[in-house]
Short mmCIF file of C-alpha atoms and ligand atoms in Angstrom, two decimals:
data_model
loop_
_atom_site.label_atom_id
_atom_site.label_comp_id
_atom_site.label_asym_id
_atom_site.label_seq_id
_atom_site.Cartn_x
_atom_site.Cartn_y
_atom_site.Cartn_z
CA UNK A 812 33.51 36.54 43.75
CA UNK A 813 29.92 35.50 43.11
CA UNK A 814 28.92 38.96 41.78
CA UNK A 815 30.81 40.11 38.68
CA UNK A 816 30.57 40.97 35.01
CA UNK A 817 32.52 39.42 32.14
CA UNK A 818 33.09 41.99 29.40
CA UNK A 819 34.55 42.04 25.87
CA UNK A 820 33.10 38.64 25.00
CA UNK A 821 33.74 38.24 21.31
CA UNK A 822 33.81 34.43 21.30
CA UNK A 823 30.95 33.07 23.41
CA UNK A 824 29.58 29.52 23.27
CA UNK A 825 26.37 28.83 25.18
CA UNK A 826 26.37 25.02 25.00
CA UNK A 827 23.04 25.25 23.16
CA UNK A 828 22.48 24.24 19.54
CA UNK A 829 21.30 26.15 16.45
CA UNK A 830 20.81 29.92 16.50
CA UNK A 831 21.53 30.08 20.24
CA UNK A 832 24.92 28.33 20.06
CA UNK A 833 26.96 31.56 20.17
CA UNK A 834 26.77 34.87 21.93
CA UNK A 835 28.81 38.03 22.38
CA UNK A 836 28.87 41.12 24.55
CA UNK A 837 28.90 40.69 28.31
CA UNK A 838 27.59 38.34 30.99
CA UNK A 839 26.57 39.42 34.48
CA UNK A 840 26.61 37.09 37.50
CA UNK A 841 24.61 37.78 40.64
CA UNK A 842 24.77 35.48 43.66
CA UNK A 843 26.42 32.76 41.60
CA UNK A 844 23.69 32.78 38.93
CA UNK A 845 23.79 34.17 35.38
CA UNK A 846 21.67 37.27 35.68
CA UNK A 847 21.82 38.77 32.18
CA UNK A 848 23.76 38.51 28.93
CA UNK A 849 24.24 40.84 25.96
CA UNK A 850 25.16 44.46 25.55
CA UNK A 851 25.86 45.40 29.18
CA UNK A 852 28.09 47.94 30.87
CA UNK A 853 29.86 47.46 34.23
CA UNK A 854 28.15 49.13 37.15
CA UNK A 855 30.02 51.32 39.63
CA UNK A 856 32.20 49.14 41.88
CA UNK A 857 31.35 45.93 40.02
CA UNK A 858 34.14 43.32 39.71
CA UNK A 859 35.12 43.02 36.04
CA UNK A 860 36.58 40.00 34.22
CA UNK A 861 37.98 40.89 30.81
CA UNK A 862 37.41 38.19 28.15
CA UNK A 863 39.38 39.91 25.38
CA UNK A 864 41.13 37.32 23.17
CA UNK A 865 39.31 34.54 25.00
CA UNK A 866 36.48 32.07 24.53
CA UNK A 867 33.72 32.02 27.15
CA UNK A 868 31.77 28.78 27.47
CA UNK A 869 30.00 26.63 30.07
CA UNK A 870 32.18 24.51 32.38
CA UNK A 871 32.61 20.94 31.16
CA UNK A 872 30.64 18.09 32.73
CA UNK A 873 32.55 14.79 32.90
CA UNK A 874 29.93 12.07 33.31
CA UNK A 875 32.08 8.98 33.94
CA UNK A 876 35.37 8.55 35.76
CA UNK A 877 37.15 6.30 38.25
CA UNK A 878 39.24 8.66 40.35
CA UNK A 879 40.81 5.78 42.29
CA UNK A 880 42.66 4.84 39.08
CA UNK A 881 44.66 8.09 38.95
CA UNK A 882 47.63 6.23 40.48
CA UNK A 883 47.26 3.28 38.08
CA UNK A 884 48.33 4.96 34.85
CA UNK A 885 50.82 3.48 32.41
CA UNK A 886 50.98 0.10 34.17
CA UNK A 887 53.28 -1.83 31.79
CA UNK A 888 51.35 -5.13 32.08
CA UNK A 889 48.09 -3.32 31.23
CA UNK A 890 49.21 -0.81 28.64
CA UNK A 891 48.74 -2.94 25.55
CA UNK A 892 45.84 -5.08 26.70
CA UNK A 893 42.18 -5.08 25.67
CA UNK A 894 39.45 -4.49 28.25
CA UNK A 895 39.14 -7.90 29.89
CA UNK A 896 42.80 -8.67 30.73
CA UNK A 897 43.35 -4.95 31.37
CA UNK A 898 40.77 -5.09 34.19
CA UNK A 899 42.88 -7.71 35.93
CA UNK A 900 46.24 -6.12 35.27
CA UNK A 901 45.32 -2.60 36.36
CA UNK A 902 42.44 -1.76 38.71
CA UNK A 903 41.86 -5.23 40.16
CA UNK A 904 45.56 -5.94 40.76
CA UNK A 905 46.01 -2.91 42.98
CA UNK A 906 42.75 -2.08 44.76
CA UNK A 907 43.59 -3.79 48.13
CA UNK A 908 46.66 -1.60 48.67
CA UNK A 909 44.95 1.77 48.42
CA UNK A 910 45.01 3.10 51.99
CA UNK A 911 43.18 6.28 53.02
CA UNK A 912 46.18 8.51 52.29
CA UNK A 913 46.60 6.85 48.89
CA UNK A 914 42.90 7.25 48.16
CA UNK A 915 43.06 10.95 49.02
CA UNK A 916 46.11 11.32 46.79
CA UNK A 917 44.60 9.56 43.77
CA UNK A 918 41.34 11.51 44.05
CA UNK A 919 43.28 14.78 44.33
CA UNK A 920 45.34 13.96 41.24
CA UNK A 921 42.24 13.11 39.23
CA UNK A 922 40.25 16.14 40.30
CA UNK A 923 43.24 18.41 39.64
CA UNK A 924 43.56 17.04 36.10
CA UNK A 925 39.86 17.61 35.54
CA UNK A 926 39.79 21.10 37.08
CA UNK A 927 42.75 22.17 34.93
CA UNK A 928 41.07 20.86 31.78
CA UNK A 929 37.88 22.85 32.36
CA UNK A 930 35.70 20.41 34.30
CA UNK A 931 33.29 22.04 36.73
CA UNK A 932 31.11 18.96 37.35
CA UNK A 933 32.47 15.45 37.86
CA UNK A 934 30.60 12.16 38.02
CA UNK A 935 32.80 9.50 39.55
CA UNK A 936 31.92 5.82 39.37
CA UNK A 937 33.45 4.20 42.43
CA UNK A 938 32.94 0.51 42.94
CA UNK A 939 35.74 -0.53 45.28
CA UNK A 940 34.22 -0.89 48.73
CA UNK A 941 35.65 -3.47 51.07
CA UNK A 942 35.92 -4.43 54.72
CA UNK A 943 39.68 -4.40 54.12
CA UNK A 944 39.51 -0.62 54.15
CA UNK A 945 39.45 1.26 57.47
CA UNK A 946 37.86 4.28 55.75
CA UNK A 947 34.81 4.99 53.63
CA UNK A 948 35.95 5.84 50.07
CA UNK A 949 32.71 7.80 49.51
CA UNK A 950 33.68 10.29 52.22
CA UNK A 951 37.18 10.76 50.79
CA UNK A 952 35.69 11.36 47.32
CA UNK A 953 33.01 13.83 48.41
CA UNK A 954 35.28 15.71 50.83
CA UNK A 955 38.04 16.12 48.24
CA UNK A 956 35.60 17.31 45.57
CA UNK A 957 34.25 19.88 48.03
CA UNK A 958 37.80 21.12 48.53
CA UNK A 959 38.15 21.67 44.78
CA UNK A 960 34.75 23.36 44.63
CA UNK A 961 33.56 21.18 41.75
CA UNK A 962 30.05 19.77 41.63
CA UNK A 963 30.30 16.08 42.33
CA UNK A 964 28.06 13.14 41.54
CA UNK A 965 29.22 9.94 43.18
CA UNK A 966 28.07 6.80 41.41
CA UNK A 967 28.19 4.60 44.51
CA UNK A 968 29.04 1.19 43.14
CA UNK A 969 29.83 -2.23 44.36
CA UNK A 970 29.48 -5.80 43.22
CA UNK A 971 28.05 -9.02 44.61
CA UNK A 972 30.41 -11.26 42.64
CA UNK A 973 33.59 -10.74 40.71
CA UNK A 974 34.51 -12.21 37.38
CA UNK A 975 36.78 -15.26 37.71
CA UNK A 976 40.34 -14.24 36.86
CA UNK A 977 41.92 -17.75 36.91
CA UNK A 978 45.12 -16.15 38.20
CA UNK A 979 46.67 -16.57 41.67
CA UNK A 980 48.44 -13.22 41.65
CA UNK A 981 45.29 -11.14 41.10
CA UNK A 982 43.26 -10.54 44.29
CA UNK A 983 39.57 -11.39 44.08
CA UNK A 984 37.29 -8.43 43.34
CA UNK A 985 35.84 -6.76 46.47
CA UNK A 986 32.42 -8.43 46.44
CA UNK A 987 29.85 -7.86 49.18
CA UNK A 988 26.27 -8.95 49.74
CA UNK A 989 23.57 -6.93 47.99
CA UNK A 990 22.20 -5.94 51.38
CA UNK A 991 25.59 -4.54 52.40
CA UNK A 992 25.85 -2.62 49.12
CA UNK A 993 22.36 -1.12 49.48
CA UNK A 994 23.03 -0.20 53.12
CA UNK A 995 26.18 1.65 52.05
CA UNK A 996 24.19 3.39 49.34
CA UNK A 997 21.47 4.53 51.76
CA UNK A 998 23.95 5.87 54.28
CA UNK A 999 25.86 7.76 51.54
CA UNK A 1000 22.56 9.24 50.36
CA UNK A 1001 21.70 10.33 53.90
CA UNK A 1002 25.13 11.92 54.34
CA UNK A 1003 25.79 13.46 50.92
CA UNK A 1004 22.83 13.57 48.52
CA UNK A 1005 21.30 16.88 47.54
CA UNK A 1006 18.41 16.54 45.05
CA UNK A 1007 18.39 20.23 44.02
CA UNK A 1008 19.01 21.16 40.32
CA UNK A 1009 22.31 22.85 41.21
CA UNK A 1010 23.46 20.35 43.83
CA UNK A 1011 27.12 20.42 44.83
CA UNK A 1012 27.01 16.74 45.83
CA UNK A 1013 24.80 13.92 44.69
CA UNK A 1014 24.76 10.16 44.97
CA UNK A 1015 23.70 7.73 42.24
CA UNK A 1016 23.34 3.94 42.38
CA UNK A 1017 26.13 2.49 40.26
CA UNK A 1018 26.96 -1.22 40.44
CA UNK A 1019 30.21 -1.74 38.55
CA UNK A 1020 28.81 -3.75 35.64
CA UNK A 1021 25.34 -5.18 36.09
CA UNK A 1022 25.78 -8.02 33.62
CA UNK A 1023 28.98 -9.40 35.14
CA UNK A 1024 28.84 -8.30 38.77
CA UNK A 1025 25.23 -8.70 39.94
CA UNK A 1026 22.98 -11.73 39.88
CA UNK A 1027 19.83 -11.59 37.78
CA UNK A 1028 17.28 -10.62 40.43
CA UNK A 1029 19.69 -8.18 42.04
CA UNK A 1030 19.80 -5.92 38.99
CA UNK A 1031 16.11 -5.08 39.31
CA UNK A 1032 16.40 -4.78 43.07
CA UNK A 1033 19.06 -2.09 42.73
CA UNK A 1034 16.86 -0.13 40.28
CA UNK A 1035 13.93 -0.28 42.68
CA UNK A 1036 16.05 0.72 45.68
CA UNK A 1037 17.50 3.69 43.75
CA UNK A 1038 14.07 4.96 42.71
CA UNK A 1039 12.87 4.54 46.26
CA UNK A 1040 15.79 6.73 47.40
CA UNK A 1041 15.08 9.25 44.62
CA UNK A 1042 18.51 8.84 43.00
CA UNK A 1043 19.71 8.10 39.48
CA UNK A 1044 21.15 4.89 38.05
CA UNK A 1045 24.49 4.38 36.35
CA UNK A 1046 26.64 1.47 35.17
CA UNK A 1047 28.92 0.30 32.36
CA UNK A 1048 27.05 -1.15 29.41
CA UNK A 1049 28.01 -2.68 26.07
CA UNK A 1050 31.58 -1.51 26.27
CA UNK A 1051 32.79 -4.31 24.00
CA UNK A 1052 31.61 -7.51 22.29
CA UNK A 1053 32.03 -9.55 25.49
CA UNK A 1054 29.11 -7.67 27.08
CA UNK A 1055 26.84 -8.42 24.14
CA UNK A 1056 27.87 -12.06 23.76
CA UNK A 1057 27.58 -12.77 27.50
CA UNK A 1058 24.07 -11.28 27.67
CA UNK A 1059 23.00 -13.16 24.54
CA UNK A 1060 24.40 -16.45 25.87
CA UNK A 1061 22.97 -16.03 29.35
CA UNK A 1062 19.61 -14.42 28.70
CA UNK A 1063 19.02 -14.76 24.94
CA UNK A 1064 18.76 -10.98 24.60
CA UNK A 1065 21.00 -8.07 23.74
CA UNK A 1066 22.09 -5.87 26.70
CA UNK A 1067 19.69 -2.91 26.28
CA UNK A 1068 16.42 -4.93 26.02
CA UNK A 1069 17.63 -7.13 28.87
CA UNK A 1070 18.43 -4.12 31.05
CA UNK A 1071 15.04 -2.59 30.14
CA UNK A 1072 13.40 -5.74 31.54
CA UNK A 1073 15.36 -5.16 34.74
CA UNK A 1074 13.85 -1.62 34.90
CA UNK A 1075 17.20 -0.08 33.98
CA UNK A 1076 15.87 2.32 31.35
CA UNK A 1077 14.38 5.81 31.60
CA UNK A 1078 15.49 9.41 31.86
CA UNK A 1079 17.00 8.72 35.30
CA UNK A 1080 19.58 6.31 33.87
CA UNK A 1081 22.91 6.99 32.17
CA UNK A 1082 25.24 4.32 30.81
CA UNK A 1083 28.97 4.53 30.25
CA UNK A 1084 30.20 3.49 26.78
CA UNK A 1085 27.36 1.95 24.71
CA UNK A 1086 29.94 1.12 22.06
CA UNK A 1087 28.15 -2.00 20.82
CA UNK A 1088 24.51 -1.02 20.37
CA UNK A 1089 22.33 -1.83 17.37
CA UNK A 1090 19.59 0.26 15.75
CA UNK A 1091 16.84 -1.10 17.98
CA UNK A 1092 18.88 -0.38 21.10
CA UNK A 1093 19.58 3.16 19.86
CA UNK A 1094 15.83 3.69 19.45
CA UNK A 1095 15.00 2.23 22.85
CA UNK A 1096 17.55 4.40 24.67
CA UNK A 1097 16.76 7.62 22.83
CA UNK A 1098 13.00 7.19 23.24
CA UNK A 1099 13.45 6.59 26.97
CA UNK A 1100 15.79 9.57 27.42
CA UNK A 1101 18.53 7.31 28.76
CA UNK A 1102 21.87 9.07 28.35
CA UNK A 1103 25.22 7.90 27.04
CA UNK A 1104 28.54 8.78 28.68
CA UNK A 1105 30.77 8.63 25.63
CA UNK A 1106 34.40 7.78 26.49
CA UNK A 1107 36.20 7.97 23.13
CA UNK A 1108 39.74 7.73 24.46
CA UNK A 1109 39.30 4.74 26.78
CA UNK A 1110 37.32 2.92 24.08
CA UNK A 1111 40.16 3.49 21.62
CA UNK A 1112 42.94 2.70 24.12
CA UNK A 1113 41.29 -0.63 25.09
CA UNK A 1114 40.43 -1.54 21.48
CA UNK A 1115 36.73 -1.68 22.38
CA UNK A 1116 35.57 0.24 19.31
CA UNK A 1117 33.88 3.53 18.48
CA UNK A 1118 30.40 4.20 19.89
CA UNK A 1119 27.77 5.18 17.28
CA UNK A 1120 27.50 8.67 18.71
CA UNK A 1121 26.39 10.68 15.64
CA UNK A 1122 23.63 8.13 14.96
CA UNK A 1123 22.53 8.15 18.60
CA UNK A 1124 22.44 11.97 18.65
CA UNK A 1125 20.57 12.09 15.31
CA UNK A 1126 17.84 9.89 16.85
CA UNK A 1127 17.47 12.32 19.75
CA UNK A 1128 19.67 10.41 22.21
CA UNK A 1129 21.23 12.33 25.09
CA UNK A 1130 25.01 12.30 24.54
CA UNK A 1131 27.46 13.36 27.23
CA UNK A 1132 31.25 13.13 27.27
CA UNK A 1133 33.53 11.44 29.76
CA UNK A 1134 37.22 10.92 30.39
CA UNK A 1135 36.83 7.48 32.07
CA UNK A 1136 39.35 6.13 34.56
CA UNK A 1137 42.96 6.96 33.82
CA UNK A 1138 44.15 3.37 34.13
CA UNK A 1139 42.63 3.14 30.63
CA UNK A 1140 43.46 6.58 29.34
CA UNK A 1141 46.71 7.97 30.61
CA UNK A 1142 45.49 11.52 31.23
CA UNK A 1143 42.26 12.66 32.84
CA UNK A 1144 42.09 15.58 30.46
CA UNK A 1145 38.60 16.63 29.41
CA UNK A 1146 39.81 18.95 26.63
CA UNK A 1147 41.46 15.93 25.02
CA UNK A 1148 38.17 14.08 25.27
CA UNK A 1149 36.39 16.88 23.41
CA UNK A 1150 39.05 16.76 20.72
CA UNK A 1151 38.81 12.95 20.46
CA UNK A 1152 35.02 13.15 20.17
CA UNK A 1153 35.39 15.80 17.48
CA UNK A 1154 37.82 13.89 15.30
CA UNK A 1155 37.20 10.18 15.87
CA UNK A 1156 33.74 9.83 14.31
CA UNK A 1157 34.97 11.24 11.03
CA UNK A 1158 37.14 8.17 10.48
CA UNK A 1159 33.97 6.41 9.33
CA UNK A 1160 34.05 8.48 6.14
CA UNK A 1161 31.71 11.33 7.03
CA UNK A 1162 33.45 14.69 7.46
CA UNK A 1163 30.44 16.35 9.10
CA UNK A 1164 29.73 13.47 11.51
CA UNK A 1165 30.57 15.85 14.37
CA UNK A 1166 30.78 19.63 14.61
CA UNK A 1167 32.40 21.82 17.25
CA UNK A 1168 28.92 22.96 18.34
CA UNK A 1169 27.80 19.34 18.82
CA UNK A 1170 30.87 18.56 20.87
CA UNK A 1171 30.53 21.51 23.23
CA UNK A 1172 26.80 20.77 23.55
CA UNK A 1173 27.53 17.16 24.58
CA UNK A 1174 30.30 18.23 26.98
CA UNK A 1175 28.07 20.73 28.81
CA UNK A 1176 24.31 20.59 28.26
CA UNK A 1177 24.36 16.86 27.48
CA UNK A 1178 26.33 16.18 30.65
CA UNK A 1179 23.91 18.21 32.76
CA UNK A 1180 20.98 16.24 31.29
CA UNK A 1181 22.71 12.91 31.87
CA UNK A 1182 23.20 13.80 35.53
CA UNK A 1183 19.79 15.45 35.97
CA UNK A 1184 21.33 18.78 37.01
CA UNK A 1185 18.86 21.07 35.26
CA UNK A 1186 20.32 24.25 36.80
CA UNK A 1187 23.64 23.96 34.96
CA UNK A 1188 25.05 23.07 31.52
CA UNK A 1189 24.32 26.14 29.39
CA UNK A 1190 25.01 29.83 29.54
CA UNK A 1191 21.66 31.56 29.81
CA UNK A 1192 20.00 33.74 32.44
CA UNK A 1193 18.82 31.74 35.43
CA UNK A 1194 21.47 29.02 35.13
CA UNK A 1195 24.30 28.69 37.65
CA UNK A 1196 27.47 30.54 36.67
CA UNK A 1197 29.55 27.45 35.90
CA UNK A 1198 31.75 28.85 33.16
CA UNK A 1199 35.20 29.01 31.64
CA UNK A 1200 37.30 31.81 30.19
CA UNK A 1201 39.76 30.16 27.78
CA UNK A 1202 42.67 32.22 26.49
CA UNK A 1203 43.56 32.21 22.80
CA UNK A 1204 47.12 33.34 23.54
CA UNK A 1205 48.90 30.29 22.15
CA UNK A 1206 50.29 29.85 18.64
CA UNK A 1207 47.96 26.87 18.23
CA UNK A 1208 45.09 29.35 17.91
CA UNK A 1209 46.93 31.95 15.85
CA UNK A 1210 45.73 31.98 12.24
CA UNK A 1211 42.36 30.39 12.93
CA UNK A 1212 39.58 32.01 10.91
CA UNK A 1213 36.95 30.98 13.43
CA UNK A 1214 38.67 31.44 16.78
CA UNK A 1215 35.56 30.63 18.79
CA UNK A 1216 35.91 26.89 18.17
CA UNK A 1217 39.70 26.80 18.67
CA UNK A 1218 39.79 25.29 22.17
CA UNK A 1219 37.29 22.60 21.10
CA UNK A 1220 38.85 21.44 17.84
CA UNK A 1221 42.58 22.11 18.21
CA UNK A 1222 43.42 19.71 21.04
CA UNK A 1223 46.29 20.40 23.41
CA UNK A 1224 46.26 21.91 26.88
CA UNK A 1225 43.69 24.62 27.51
CA UNK A 1226 44.79 28.16 28.41
CA UNK A 1227 42.41 28.19 31.35
CA UNK A 1228 42.29 31.77 32.59
CA UNK A 1229 39.25 31.36 34.85
CA UNK A 1230 36.97 28.53 35.85
CA UNK A 1231 33.91 29.34 37.93
CA UNK A 1232 31.43 27.06 39.70
CA UNK A 1233 28.32 28.89 40.83
CA UNK A 1234 30.30 32.11 40.42
CA UNK A 1235 33.10 30.89 42.68
CA UNK A 1236 36.51 30.79 41.02
CA UNK A 1237 38.16 27.37 41.26
CA UNK A 1238 41.02 27.84 38.76
CA UNK A 1239 42.88 31.00 37.83
CA UNK A 1240 45.55 31.20 35.10
CA UNK A 1241 45.97 27.45 34.97
CA UNK A 1242 46.45 27.05 38.72
CA UNK A 1243 44.32 25.59 41.51
CA UNK A 1244 45.31 28.22 44.07
CA UNK A 1245 45.45 26.07 47.21
CA UNK A 1246 47.05 22.99 45.65
CA UNK A 1247 50.79 22.28 46.15
CA UNK A 1248 51.78 20.41 42.96
CA UNK A 1249 55.25 19.42 44.19
CA UNK A 1250 53.75 17.84 47.29
CA UNK A 1251 51.11 16.05 45.18
CA UNK A 1252 53.82 14.75 42.87
CA UNK A 1253 55.74 13.34 45.88
CA UNK A 1254 52.60 11.74 47.27
CA UNK A 1255 51.82 10.21 43.87
CA UNK A 1256 55.28 8.55 43.84
CA UNK A 1257 54.79 7.22 47.37
CA UNK A 1258 51.34 5.84 46.54
CA UNK A 1259 52.52 4.16 43.33
CA UNK A 1260 55.34 2.60 45.35
CA UNK A 1261 52.92 1.22 47.95
CA UNK A 1262 50.71 -0.26 45.21
CA UNK A 1263 53.67 -1.85 43.44
CA UNK A 1264 55.05 -3.36 46.63
CA UNK A 1265 51.62 -4.70 47.60
CA UNK A 1266 51.18 -6.32 44.18
CA UNK A 1267 54.70 -7.76 44.31
CA UNK A 1268 54.08 -9.42 47.67
CA UNK A 1269 50.95 -11.04 46.25
CA UNK A 1270 52.96 -12.47 43.37
ZN1 LIG B 2477 34.44 3.06 33.47
#
């Protein structure tokens, strides 16, 4: 269905700011691209989508996730822990026991959650690569995303040394040599990377956490290798005070100026979190066009803090939104992330710190900028038809004076009537048509069981 017209659009959000934030009328798609918008009539024989009592907006772009964690939710030992012990108790406790079937299951769960909460583009940060695996996680990730029909950016990670856990029951992190990591990156680029502005699959260079998991010279080497390959750079940065204090102790500098010295700054870089950044760091990042993947729920859940998002946006910084791995955020639900971003920043005492228009802009256009996908992110002629039709047929939305912002500011599960990627429908009436949920549920139980047994044996 890559040629169609959406009619009766009363509540349209473009993902743009200012006078262009809203639209109404109709929207015509030709060959997967938005052809025209406005006062249009269906042509003879044209497929029609009726948007009566619905909101039409761009598909959401989730710029940071760890799909392998979708079978590591609600781990009791990790549930009430801050970031550093949580890392041990959740992802690093279980990674060795994720076989290929388990990997496929966890990726399917995560992508299903995202698809059903309006995500049309996913950036996954995967850093668990090991000789213990008899499969390449990158292939499982990219193949599964292709099955869902979502655009997929794989942040191909890795680490050259793990943090010391000082615990016998936690397996060491899957460290490899830098050469091995860069070889894996090059072969993933050769197999999967498409540089086009509407790519379905891309690769980025994404060491897990540069400050903790690479040695000093290696950080710059990764940046240079990535630019040589023509790919973007991604990592976790300044998620909590430990990042800042470690960088200050080790290098006498705060994380952003130190990373800038390692050539990790520019409009081809996006960082997850940036919770602990000062005014100078905000200026450096916004001037360079380096984007933030704001993960409000994981930052709250792990007691890391609240990123200075309104300030960063005010200074011209590129803000995008992200769910983050679900070992630190028990649902991979992007609509919840929009709601969290909308409400959380007001706790600082400023009721207009965020608006619904800002939030949808960050979740769509901001995400596209962070990932360098210039052909998506807004609804305007010439952009790919990545868009959502969100029903307002739930009492949550009844009584709202401005119904257009309902799905952004009310929270709760979306009424996802249609989700399109490049004009191809990937979700209809809250269902991924090819996906057997009962089977996925069974597989999730089996995978959790395998992980638990593996961890128990190590105890
Ligand atoms: Zn993360």
